[in-house]
Amino acid sequence: MDLRTGKPYLRDGYAPATINHALSVVSAFYDHHVQAGHGPVVSPVPPQSRHGRRIEGHHNPLEPFRLHRRGAYRQKQGDPEPRTVPDGVIEDLFAALGCNRDRALFSMFLSSGARAAEMLGMTIGDVHPGEGRIFVRSKGLGGVKQACPASPEAFSWLALYLGELAQEGHRPEPSEPVWWTRRGPLRPLTYTALRAVLNRINARIGANVCLHDLRHTLCQRLVDDPGLSLVDAQQVMRHRRITTTSGYLRPRTDEVIAKVHEHYTRPKPPPRPLTGWTYDPNDLADVFGSA
């Protein structure tokens, strides 16, 4: 467990979520070939239900899930906490950035909620600073681009970065990528290179922040803002279901502990004396006996 972010490090072996995901993928693969009639195929993954169909296959997302017995090989998973990054770690991360490109990148991540592949796939034509938005190609939508908000600070860093790029003799066309490597030969920035930048920063500040943590952090900030509704946060994060966004309503363990400690140390008011009420003399005579 990282003391700064509160996020656990990767442990030996596979996590329960990884095992369950792999079982689902293998099961779906064999189910597809069984339905397609591609020869006598037997799935190595036992079915989760007696009738062999997927549990909660027609579940209404507005209703809670019913309790049922866990299927064979399936691992027990706890409810994950929101993977938000504390403000102090965010400040140290930005202080460790060494160029305007990285400052623009991480400001965009933290203010737009875009995923890594979406951000790196963005082109110059997708940037609209006058409207305060960028356009990214979301997963699962067949290449359709969606609008994301971005902060004025992010656009300011982006302008400085593109100005430096122009001084070096490279002015990307509207159809070309926004993010480029700093070392020659000049080429579009890849996820591997961006992750290497973040790994170096983590080693410098003693943290274990990943790129997707910035998306979680933005969602938590939007949910905590009283001026925004849960539906607003869902729209910014582009969640398909409101139940995904509502998971951020769950408080973090460190926040709950801090509030409980504040409750323990809060000075308590002295007891107020009773006024306007006395014992009945007859009751006292019955208890202690008459003189």
PDB file of C-alpha atoms in Angstrom:
ATOM      1  CA  MET A   1       0.000   0.000   0.000  1.00  0.00           C
ATOM      2  CA  ASP A   2       1.417   3.375  -1.022  1.00  0.00           C
ATOM      3  CA  LEU A   3       1.310   5.759   1.938  1.00  0.00           C
ATOM      4  CA  ARG A   4       0.870   8.827  -0.268  1.00  0.00           C
ATOM      5  CA  THR A   5      -1.882   7.690  -2.633  1.00  0.00           C
ATOM      6  CA  GLY A   6      -3.485   4.948  -0.520  1.00  0.00           C
ATOM      7  CA  LYS A   7      -3.432   2.658  -3.572  1.00  0.00           C
ATOM      8  CA  PRO A   8      -2.029  -0.874  -3.234  1.00  0.00           C
ATOM      9  CA  TYR A   9       0.908  -1.982  -5.339  1.00  0.00           C
ATOM     10  CA  LEU A  10       0.602  -4.964  -7.654  1.00  0.00           C
ATOM     11  CA  ARG A  11       0.950  -8.192  -5.716  1.00  0.00           C
ATOM     12  CA  ASP A  12       2.320 -11.575  -6.748  1.00  0.00           C
ATOM     13  CA  GLY A  13      -0.071 -13.650  -8.820  1.00  0.00           C
ATOM     14  CA  TYR A  14      -3.290 -12.577 -10.452  1.00  0.00           C
ATOM     15  CA  ALA A  15      -5.835 -10.324  -8.780  1.00  0.00           C
ATOM     16  CA  PRO A  16      -9.397 -11.676  -8.309  1.00  0.00           C
ATOM     17  CA  ALA A  17     -10.727  -9.163 -10.839  1.00  0.00           C
ATOM     18  CA  THR A  18      -8.186 -10.331 -13.417  1.00  0.00           C
ATOM     19  CA  ILE A  19      -9.117 -13.982 -12.897  1.00  0.00           C
ATOM     20  CA  ASN A  20     -12.845 -13.272 -13.176  1.00  0.00           C
ATOM     21  CA  HIS A  21     -12.321 -11.198 -16.309  1.00  0.00           C
ATOM     22  CA  ALA A  22     -10.268 -13.960 -17.926  1.00  0.00           C
ATOM     23  CA  LEU A  23     -12.949 -16.525 -17.078  1.00  0.00           C
ATOM     24  CA  SER A  24     -15.617 -14.310 -18.653  1.00  0.00           C
ATOM     25  CA  VAL A  25     -13.580 -13.861 -21.829  1.00  0.00           C
ATOM     26  CA  VAL A  26     -12.871 -17.603 -22.210  1.00  0.00           C
ATOM     27  CA  SER A  27     -16.504 -18.471 -21.463  1.00  0.00           C
ATOM     28  CA  ALA A  28     -17.793 -15.955 -24.030  1.00  0.00           C
ATOM     29  CA  PHE A  29     -15.334 -17.280 -26.630  1.00  0.00           C
ATOM     30  CA  TYR A  30     -16.577 -20.860 -26.302  1.00  0.00           C
ATOM     31  CA  ASP A  31     -20.233 -19.788 -26.089  1.00  0.00           C
ATOM     32  CA  HIS A  32     -19.856 -17.938 -29.377  1.00  0.00           C
ATOM     33  CA  HIS A  33     -18.440 -21.003 -31.163  1.00  0.00           C
ATOM     34  CA  VAL A  34     -21.118 -23.260 -29.659  1.00  0.00           C
ATOM     35  CA  GLN A  35     -23.869 -20.963 -30.947  1.00  0.00           C
ATOM     36  CA  ALA A  36     -22.156 -20.708 -34.341  1.00  0.00           C
ATOM     37  CA  GLY A  37     -22.018 -24.505 -34.598  1.00  0.00           C
ATOM     38  CA  HIS A  38     -18.271 -24.745 -35.107  1.00  0.00           C
ATOM     39  CA  GLY A  39     -17.974 -28.413 -34.257  1.00  0.00           C
ATOM     40  CA  PRO A  40     -18.375 -30.189 -30.907  1.00  0.00           C
ATOM     41  CA  VAL A  41     -17.011 -27.588 -28.476  1.00  0.00           C
ATOM     42  CA  VAL A  42     -17.081 -27.910 -24.704  1.00  0.00           C
ATOM     43  CA  SER A  43     -16.270 -24.842 -22.632  1.00  0.00           C
ATOM     44  CA  PRO A  44     -13.613 -25.361 -19.931  1.00  0.00           C
ATOM     45  CA  VAL A  45     -15.383 -22.771 -17.771  1.00  0.00           C
ATOM     46  CA  PRO A  46     -18.337 -24.216 -15.809  1.00  0.00           C
ATOM     47  CA  PRO A  47     -21.595 -22.255 -16.176  1.00  0.00           C
ATOM     48  CA  GLN A  48     -22.479 -19.863 -13.368  1.00  0.00           C
ATOM     49  CA  SER A  49     -26.098 -20.967 -13.170  1.00  0.00           C
ATOM     50  CA  ARG A  50     -27.980 -24.261 -13.253  1.00  0.00           C
ATOM     51  CA  HIS A  51     -29.694 -23.471 -16.541  1.00  0.00           C
ATOM     52  CA  GLY A  52     -26.326 -22.617 -18.145  1.00  0.00           C
ATOM     53  CA  ARG A  53     -27.207 -19.042 -19.063  1.00  0.00           C
ATOM     54  CA  ARG A  54     -25.383 -15.934 -17.935  1.00  0.00           C
ATOM     55  CA  ILE A  55     -26.493 -14.654 -14.528  1.00  0.00           C
ATOM     56  CA  GLU A  56     -28.269 -11.306 -14.608  1.00  0.00           C
ATOM     57  CA  GLY A  57     -28.166 -11.326 -18.393  1.00  0.00           C
ATOM     58  CA  HIS A  58     -31.274  -9.126 -18.534  1.00  0.00           C
ATOM     59  CA  HIS A  59     -30.638  -7.141 -15.368  1.00  0.00           C
ATOM     60  CA  ASN A  60     -32.278  -3.719 -15.099  1.00  0.00           C
ATOM     61  CA  PRO A  61     -29.437  -1.250 -14.316  1.00  0.00           C
ATOM     62  CA  LEU A  62     -31.831   0.831 -12.189  1.00  0.00           C
ATOM     63  CA  GLU A  63     -32.389  -2.051  -9.765  1.00  0.00           C
ATOM     64  CA  PRO A  64     -29.895  -3.651  -7.356  1.00  0.00           C
ATOM     65  CA  PHE A  65     -28.344  -7.009  -8.165  1.00  0.00           C
ATOM     66  CA  ARG A  66     -29.802 -10.035  -6.393  1.00  0.00           C
ATOM     67  CA  LEU A  67     -27.594 -12.211  -4.244  1.00  0.00           C
ATOM     68  CA  HIS A  68     -26.654 -15.519  -5.847  1.00  0.00           C
ATOM     69  CA  ARG A  69     -24.107 -18.240  -5.352  1.00  0.00           C
ATOM     70  CA  ARG A  70     -20.690 -17.584  -6.859  1.00  0.00           C
ATOM     71  CA  GLY A  71     -19.887 -19.785  -9.836  1.00  0.00           C
ATOM     72  CA  ALA A  72     -17.070 -22.309  -9.948  1.00  0.00           C
ATOM     73  CA  TYR A  73     -13.558 -20.821 -10.269  1.00  0.00           C
ATOM     74  CA  ARG A  74     -14.994 -17.365  -9.671  1.00  0.00           C
ATOM     75  CA  GLN A  75     -13.088 -15.262  -7.148  1.00  0.00           C
ATOM     76  CA  LYS A  76     -14.646 -13.177  -4.419  1.00  0.00           C
ATOM     77  CA  GLN A  77     -14.227  -9.467  -5.065  1.00  0.00           C
ATOM     78  CA  GLY A  78     -14.705  -6.612  -2.652  1.00  0.00           C
ATOM     79  CA  ASP A  79     -16.223  -3.269  -3.544  1.00  0.00           C
ATOM     80  CA  PRO A  80     -13.353  -1.160  -4.899  1.00  0.00           C
ATOM     81  CA  GLU A  81     -12.779   2.319  -3.531  1.00  0.00           C
ATOM     82  CA  PRO A  82     -12.478   5.289  -5.911  1.00  0.00           C
ATOM     83  CA  ARG A  83      -8.835   5.512  -7.003  1.00  0.00           C
ATOM     84  CA  THR A  84      -8.459   9.242  -6.490  1.00  0.00           C
ATOM     85  CA  VAL A  85      -5.102  10.956  -6.119  1.00  0.00           C
ATOM     86  CA  PRO A  86      -4.696  13.291  -3.112  1.00  0.00           C
ATOM     87  CA  ASP A  87      -4.191  16.984  -3.887  1.00  0.00           C
ATOM     88  CA  GLY A  88      -0.711  16.983  -2.364  1.00  0.00           C
ATOM     89  CA  VAL A  89       0.434  14.205  -4.693  1.00  0.00           C
ATOM     90  CA  ILE A  90      -1.076  16.028  -7.687  1.00  0.00           C
ATOM     91  CA  GLU A  91       0.877  19.164  -6.767  1.00  0.00           C
ATOM     92  CA  ASP A  92       4.120  17.198  -6.448  1.00  0.00           C
ATOM     93  CA  LEU A  93       3.446  15.476  -9.763  1.00  0.00           C
ATOM     94  CA  PHE A  94       3.023  18.772 -11.624  1.00  0.00           C
ATOM     95  CA  ALA A  95       6.079  20.233  -9.911  1.00  0.00           C
ATOM     96  CA  ALA A  96       8.141  17.300 -11.213  1.00  0.00           C
ATOM     97  CA  LEU A  97       7.091  17.793 -14.856  1.00  0.00           C
ATOM     98  CA  GLY A  98       9.998  19.081 -16.899  1.00  0.00           C
ATOM     99  CA  CYS A  99       8.423  20.494 -20.078  1.00  0.00           C
ATOM    100  CA  ASN A 100       5.320  22.263 -21.346  1.00  0.00           C
ATOM    101  CA  ARG A 101       4.268  19.211 -23.343  1.00  0.00           C
ATOM    102  CA  ASP A 102       3.957  17.127 -20.181  1.00  0.00           C
ATOM    103  CA  ARG A 103       2.261  19.966 -18.314  1.00  0.00           C
ATOM    104  CA  ALA A 104      -0.287  20.294 -21.117  1.00  0.00           C
ATOM    105  CA  LEU A 105      -0.801  16.530 -21.241  1.00  0.00           C
ATOM    106  CA  PHE A 106      -1.445  16.032 -17.553  1.00  0.00           C
ATOM    107  CA  SER A 107      -3.606  19.152 -17.325  1.00  0.00           C
ATOM    108  CA  MET A 108      -5.702  17.770 -20.164  1.00  0.00           C
ATOM    109  CA  PHE A 109      -5.960  14.379 -18.453  1.00  0.00           C
ATOM    110  CA  LEU A 110      -7.021  15.897 -15.156  1.00  0.00           C
ATOM    111  CA  SER A 111      -9.572  18.331 -16.610  1.00  0.00           C
ATOM    112  CA  SER A 112     -11.113  16.264 -19.428  1.00  0.00           C
ATOM    113  CA  GLY A 113     -11.241  12.748 -17.975  1.00  0.00           C
ATOM    114  CA  ALA A 114     -10.048  11.327 -21.302  1.00  0.00           C
ATOM    115  CA  ARG A 115      -8.518   7.868 -21.354  1.00  0.00           C
ATOM    116  CA  ALA A 116      -4.902   7.406 -22.428  1.00  0.00           C
ATOM    117  CA  ALA A 117      -5.725   6.004 -25.882  1.00  0.00           C
ATOM    118  CA  GLU A 118      -8.278   8.779 -26.445  1.00  0.00           C
ATOM    119  CA  MET A 119      -5.836  11.527 -25.488  1.00  0.00           C
ATOM    120  CA  LEU A 120      -2.954  10.177 -27.565  1.00  0.00           C
ATOM    121  CA  GLY A 121      -5.262   9.717 -30.570  1.00  0.00           C
ATOM    122  CA  MET A 122      -6.373  13.349 -30.528  1.00  0.00           C
ATOM    123  CA  THR A 123      -5.496  15.519 -33.554  1.00  0.00           C
ATOM    124  CA  ILE A 124      -4.953  19.253 -33.902  1.00  0.00           C
ATOM    125  CA  GLY A 125      -8.426  19.571 -35.418  1.00  0.00           C
ATOM    126  CA  ASP A 126      -9.937  18.099 -32.266  1.00  0.00           C
ATOM    127  CA  VAL A 127      -8.762  21.039 -30.135  1.00  0.00           C
ATOM    128  CA  HIS A 128     -11.287  23.878 -29.732  1.00  0.00           C
ATOM    129  CA  PRO A 129      -9.925  26.336 -27.140  1.00  0.00           C
ATOM    130  CA  GLY A 130     -12.563  28.967 -27.935  1.00  0.00           C
ATOM    131  CA  GLU A 131     -15.277  26.503 -26.921  1.00  0.00           C
ATOM    132  CA  GLY A 132     -13.313  25.090 -23.982  1.00  0.00           C
ATOM    133  CA  ARG A 133     -13.535  21.545 -25.301  1.00  0.00           C
ATOM    134  CA  ILE A 134     -11.656  18.800 -27.064  1.00  0.00           C
ATOM    135  CA  PHE A 135     -12.947  15.877 -29.103  1.00  0.00           C
ATOM    136  CA  VAL A 136     -11.809  12.303 -28.493  1.00  0.00           C
ATOM    137  CA  ARG A 137     -12.595   9.023 -30.172  1.00  0.00           C
ATOM    138  CA  SER A 138     -14.350   6.983 -27.481  1.00  0.00           C
ATOM    139  CA  LYS A 139     -14.126   3.225 -27.241  1.00  0.00           C
ATOM    140  CA  GLY A 140     -17.104   1.142 -28.299  1.00  0.00           C
ATOM    141  CA  LEU A 141     -18.720   3.825 -30.475  1.00  0.00           C
ATOM    142  CA  GLY A 142     -17.384   2.814 -33.873  1.00  0.00           C
ATOM    143  CA  GLY A 143     -15.037   5.750 -34.254  1.00  0.00           C
ATOM    144  CA  VAL A 144     -17.522   8.452 -33.244  1.00  0.00           C
ATOM    145  CA  LYS A 145     -15.837  11.401 -31.526  1.00  0.00           C
ATOM    146  CA  GLN A 146     -17.264  12.906 -28.361  1.00  0.00           C
ATOM    147  CA  ALA A 147     -16.742  16.303 -26.779  1.00  0.00           C
ATOM    148  CA  CYS A 148     -14.888  16.640 -23.467  1.00  0.00           C
ATOM    149  CA  PRO A 149     -14.376  19.795 -21.398  1.00  0.00           C
ATOM    150  CA  ALA A 150     -10.874  21.060 -20.729  1.00  0.00           C
ATOM    151  CA  SER A 151      -9.680  23.725 -18.330  1.00  0.00           C
ATOM    152  CA  PRO A 152      -8.285  27.125 -19.410  1.00  0.00           C
ATOM    153  CA  GLU A 153      -5.029  26.153 -17.699  1.00  0.00           C
ATOM    154  CA  ALA A 154      -4.745  23.074 -19.932  1.00  0.00           C
ATOM    155  CA  PHE A 155      -5.265  25.154 -23.088  1.00  0.00           C
ATOM    156  CA  SER A 156      -2.646  27.656 -21.877  1.00  0.00           C
ATOM    157  CA  TRP A 157      -0.034  24.924 -21.433  1.00  0.00           C
ATOM    158  CA  LEU A 158      -1.042  23.480 -24.806  1.00  0.00           C
ATOM    159  CA  ALA A 159      -0.486  26.846 -26.513  1.00  0.00           C
ATOM    160  CA  LEU A 160       3.007  27.089 -24.980  1.00  0.00           C
ATOM    161  CA  TYR A 161       3.816  23.546 -26.081  1.00  0.00           C
ATOM    162  CA  LEU A 162       2.621  24.070 -29.670  1.00  0.00           C
ATOM    163  CA  GLY A 163       4.543  27.360 -29.800  1.00  0.00           C
ATOM    164  CA  GLU A 164       7.754  25.560 -28.838  1.00  0.00           C
ATOM    165  CA  LEU A 165       6.988  22.893 -31.435  1.00  0.00           C
ATOM    166  CA  ALA A 166       6.594  25.573 -34.109  1.00  0.00           C
ATOM    167  CA  GLN A 167       9.933  27.157 -33.142  1.00  0.00           C
ATOM    168  CA  GLU A 168      11.537  23.780 -33.730  1.00  0.00           C
ATOM    169  CA  GLY A 169      10.125  23.828 -37.280  1.00  0.00           C
ATOM    170  CA  HIS A 170       7.163  21.499 -36.876  1.00  0.00           C
ATOM    171  CA  ARG A 171       3.608  22.805 -37.319  1.00  0.00           C
ATOM    172  CA  PRO A 172       1.194  19.834 -37.238  1.00  0.00           C
ATOM    173  CA  GLU A 173      -1.662  19.866 -39.732  1.00  0.00           C
ATOM    174  CA  PRO A 174      -5.278  19.600 -38.460  1.00  0.00           C
ATOM    175  CA  SER A 175      -5.276  15.880 -39.230  1.00  0.00           C
ATOM    176  CA  GLU A 176      -1.966  15.202 -37.469  1.00  0.00           C
ATOM    177  CA  PRO A 177      -1.535  14.206 -33.796  1.00  0.00           C
ATOM    178  CA  VAL A 178      -1.228  16.793 -31.052  1.00  0.00           C
ATOM    179  CA  TRP A 179       1.399  14.992 -28.975  1.00  0.00           C
ATOM    180  CA  TRP A 180       4.916  14.348 -30.297  1.00  0.00           C
ATOM    181  CA  THR A 181       8.167  13.046 -28.890  1.00  0.00           C
ATOM    182  CA  ARG A 182      10.755  15.546 -27.684  1.00  0.00           C
ATOM    183  CA  ARG A 183      13.735  13.662 -29.083  1.00  0.00           C
ATOM    184  CA  GLY A 184      14.452  13.120 -32.726  1.00  0.00           C
ATOM    185  CA  PRO A 185      13.451  11.719 -35.029  1.00  0.00           C
ATOM    186  CA  LEU A 186      10.124  13.458 -34.427  1.00  0.00           C
ATOM    187  CA  ARG A 187       7.277  10.955 -34.159  1.00  0.00           C
ATOM    188  CA  PRO A 188       3.855  10.729 -32.468  1.00  0.00           C
ATOM    189  CA  LEU A 189       3.944  10.059 -28.733  1.00  0.00           C
ATOM    190  CA  THR A 190       3.041   6.480 -27.779  1.00  0.00           C
ATOM    191  CA  TYR A 191       1.523   5.064 -24.623  1.00  0.00           C
ATOM    192  CA  THR A 192       4.780   3.278 -23.757  1.00  0.00           C
ATOM    193  CA  ALA A 193       6.739   6.540 -23.881  1.00  0.00           C
ATOM    194  CA  LEU A 194       4.104   8.398 -21.853  1.00  0.00           C
ATOM    195  CA  ARG A 195       4.037   5.673 -19.240  1.00  0.00           C
ATOM    196  CA  ALA A 196       7.826   5.838 -18.982  1.00  0.00           C
ATOM    197  CA  VAL A 197       7.536   9.567 -18.229  1.00  0.00           C
ATOM    198  CA  LEU A 198       5.042   8.876 -15.450  1.00  0.00           C
ATOM    199  CA  ASN A 199       7.164   6.055 -14.031  1.00  0.00           C
ATOM    200  CA  ARG A 200      10.135   8.409 -13.706  1.00  0.00           C
ATOM    201  CA  ILE A 201       7.973  10.967 -11.922  1.00  0.00           C
ATOM    202  CA  ASN A 202       6.587   8.318  -9.568  1.00  0.00           C
ATOM    203  CA  ALA A 203      10.121   7.274  -8.656  1.00  0.00           C
ATOM    204  CA  ARG A 204      11.016  10.895  -7.981  1.00  0.00           C
ATOM    205  CA  ILE A 205       8.046  11.771  -5.748  1.00  0.00           C
ATOM    206  CA  GLY A 206       7.601   8.332  -4.170  1.00  0.00           C
ATOM    207  CA  ALA A 207       4.108   7.516  -5.468  1.00  0.00           C
ATOM    208  CA  ASN A 208       2.368   4.962  -7.688  1.00  0.00           C
ATOM    209  CA  VAL A 209       0.030   7.126  -9.791  1.00  0.00           C
ATOM    210  CA  CYS A 210      -1.148   5.770 -13.146  1.00  0.00           C
ATOM    211  CA  LEU A 211      -2.766   7.682 -15.990  1.00  0.00           C
ATOM    212  CA  HIS A 212      -6.239   6.282 -15.310  1.00  0.00           C
ATOM    213  CA  ASP A 213      -6.036   7.541 -11.717  1.00  0.00           C
ATOM    214  CA  LEU A 214      -6.317  11.072 -13.100  1.00  0.00           C
ATOM    215  CA  ARG A 215      -9.651  10.153 -14.683  1.00  0.00           C
ATOM    216  CA  HIS A 216     -10.877   8.779 -11.351  1.00  0.00           C
ATOM    217  CA  THR A 217      -9.685  11.941  -9.607  1.00  0.00           C
ATOM    218  CA  LEU A 218     -11.643  14.202 -11.955  1.00  0.00           C
ATOM    219  CA  CYS A 219     -14.810  12.142 -11.513  1.00  0.00           C
ATOM    220  CA  GLN A 220     -14.490  12.308  -7.721  1.00  0.00           C
ATOM    221  CA  ARG A 221     -14.021  16.077  -7.857  1.00  0.00           C
ATOM    222  CA  LEU A 222     -17.099  16.492 -10.059  1.00  0.00           C
ATOM    223  CA  VAL A 223     -19.221  14.307  -7.778  1.00  0.00           C
ATOM    224  CA  ASP A 224     -18.067  16.243  -4.693  1.00  0.00           C
ATOM    225  CA  ASP A 225     -18.915  19.620  -6.283  1.00  0.00           C
ATOM    226  CA  PRO A 226     -22.331  20.750  -4.955  1.00  0.00           C
ATOM    227  CA  GLY A 227     -22.827  22.828  -8.102  1.00  0.00           C
ATOM    228  CA  LEU A 228     -22.836  19.756 -10.340  1.00  0.00           C
ATOM    229  CA  SER A 229     -25.307  16.908 -10.418  1.00  0.00           C
ATOM    230  CA  LEU A 230     -24.502  13.237 -10.730  1.00  0.00           C
ATOM    231  CA  VAL A 231     -25.851  13.316 -14.290  1.00  0.00           C
ATOM    232  CA  ASP A 232     -23.416  16.139 -15.120  1.00  0.00           C
ATOM    233  CA  ALA A 233     -20.517  14.009 -13.894  1.00  0.00           C
ATOM    234  CA  GLN A 234     -21.824  11.057 -15.910  1.00  0.00           C
ATOM    235  CA  GLN A 235     -21.901  13.203 -19.055  1.00  0.00           C
ATOM    236  CA  VAL A 236     -18.341  14.432 -18.579  1.00  0.00           C
ATOM    237  CA  MET A 237     -16.997  10.947 -17.836  1.00  0.00           C
ATOM    238  CA  ARG A 238     -19.110   9.436 -20.652  1.00  0.00           C
ATOM    239  CA  HIS A 239     -20.308   6.540 -18.518  1.00  0.00           C
ATOM    240  CA  ARG A 240     -23.004   4.439 -20.168  1.00  0.00           C
ATOM    241  CA  ARG A 241     -24.804   3.836 -16.868  1.00  0.00           C
ATOM    242  CA  ILE A 242     -25.436   6.178 -13.974  1.00  0.00           C
ATOM    243  CA  THR A 243     -24.616   3.324 -11.588  1.00  0.00           C
ATOM    244  CA  THR A 244     -20.979   3.559 -12.693  1.00  0.00           C
ATOM    245  CA  THR A 245     -20.832   7.229 -11.725  1.00  0.00           C
ATOM    246  CA  SER A 246     -22.718   6.658  -8.472  1.00  0.00           C
ATOM    247  CA  GLY A 247     -19.877   4.404  -7.321  1.00  0.00           C
ATOM    248  CA  TYR A 248     -17.912   7.566  -6.608  1.00  0.00           C
ATOM    249  CA  LEU A 249     -20.457   8.541  -3.953  1.00  0.00           C
ATOM    250  CA  ARG A 250     -18.811   6.001  -1.692  1.00  0.00           C
ATOM    251  CA  PRO A 251     -16.399   7.851   0.654  1.00  0.00           C
ATOM    252  CA  ARG A 252     -12.746   6.897   0.829  1.00  0.00           C
ATOM    253  CA  THR A 253     -11.572   5.057   3.927  1.00  0.00           C
ATOM    254  CA  ASP A 254      -8.988   7.722   4.832  1.00  0.00           C
ATOM    255  CA  GLU A 255     -11.646  10.446   4.593  1.00  0.00           C
ATOM    256  CA  VAL A 256     -13.980   8.524   6.910  1.00  0.00           C
ATOM    257  CA  ILE A 257     -11.179   7.906   9.407  1.00  0.00           C
ATOM    258  CA  ALA A 258     -10.238  11.608   9.392  1.00  0.00           C
ATOM    259  CA  LYS A 259     -13.852  12.625  10.049  1.00  0.00           C
ATOM    260  CA  VAL A 260     -14.214  10.099  12.887  1.00  0.00           C
ATOM    261  CA  HIS A 261     -10.983  11.328  14.510  1.00  0.00           C
ATOM    262  CA  GLU A 262     -12.326  14.868  14.228  1.00  0.00           C
ATOM    263  CA  HIS A 263     -15.462  13.658  16.018  1.00  0.00           C
ATOM    264  CA  TYR A 264     -13.346  12.153  18.813  1.00  0.00           C
ATOM    265  CA  THR A 265     -11.272  15.303  19.327  1.00  0.00           C
ATOM    266  CA  ARG A 266     -14.112  17.799  19.018  1.00  0.00           C
ATOM    267  CA  PRO A 267     -14.691  19.506  22.419  1.00  0.00           C
ATOM    268  CA  LYS A 268     -17.961  18.447  23.916  1.00  0.00           C
ATOM    269  CA  PRO A 269     -20.236  21.018  25.593  1.00  0.00           C
ATOM    270  CA  PRO A 270     -20.598  20.714  29.391  1.00  0.00           C
ATOM    271  CA  PRO A 271     -23.799  19.092  30.625  1.00  0.00           C
ATOM    272  CA  ARG A 272     -26.586  21.538  31.251  1.00  0.00           C
ATOM    273  CA  PRO A 273     -28.021  21.564  34.764  1.00  0.00           C
ATOM    274  CA  LEU A 274     -31.637  20.563  35.215  1.00  0.00           C
ATOM    275  CA  THR A 275     -33.865  23.539  35.937  1.00  0.00           C
ATOM    276  CA  GLY A 276     -37.528  23.768  36.766  1.00  0.00           C
ATOM    277  CA  TRP A 277     -37.767  20.219  38.108  1.00  0.00           C
ATOM    278  CA  THR A 278     -37.461  18.771  41.666  1.00  0.00           C
ATOM    279  CA  TYR A 279     -38.197  15.516  43.454  1.00  0.00           C
ATOM    280  CA  ASP A 280     -41.577  15.012  45.034  1.00  0.00           C
ATOM    281  CA  PRO A 281     -41.118  14.920  48.897  1.00  0.00           C
ATOM    282  CA  ASN A 282     -43.603  12.060  49.154  1.00  0.00           C
ATOM    283  CA  ASP A 283     -41.481   9.969  46.738  1.00  0.00           C
ATOM    284  CA  LEU A 284     -38.368  10.627  48.804  1.00  0.00           C
ATOM    285  CA  ALA A 285     -40.222   9.603  51.977  1.00  0.00           C
ATOM    286  CA  ASP A 286     -41.215   6.301  50.359  1.00  0.00           C
ATOM    287  CA  VAL A 287     -37.627   5.605  49.298  1.00  0.00           C
ATOM    288  CA  PHE A 288     -35.770   6.619  52.447  1.00  0.00           C
ATOM    289  CA  GLY A 289     -38.587   6.133  54.973  1.00  0.00           C
ATOM    290  CA  SER A 290     -40.359   8.838  56.927  1.00  0.00           C
ATOM    291  CA  ALA A 291     -38.445  10.566  59.732  1.00  0.00           C
TER     292      ALA A 291
END
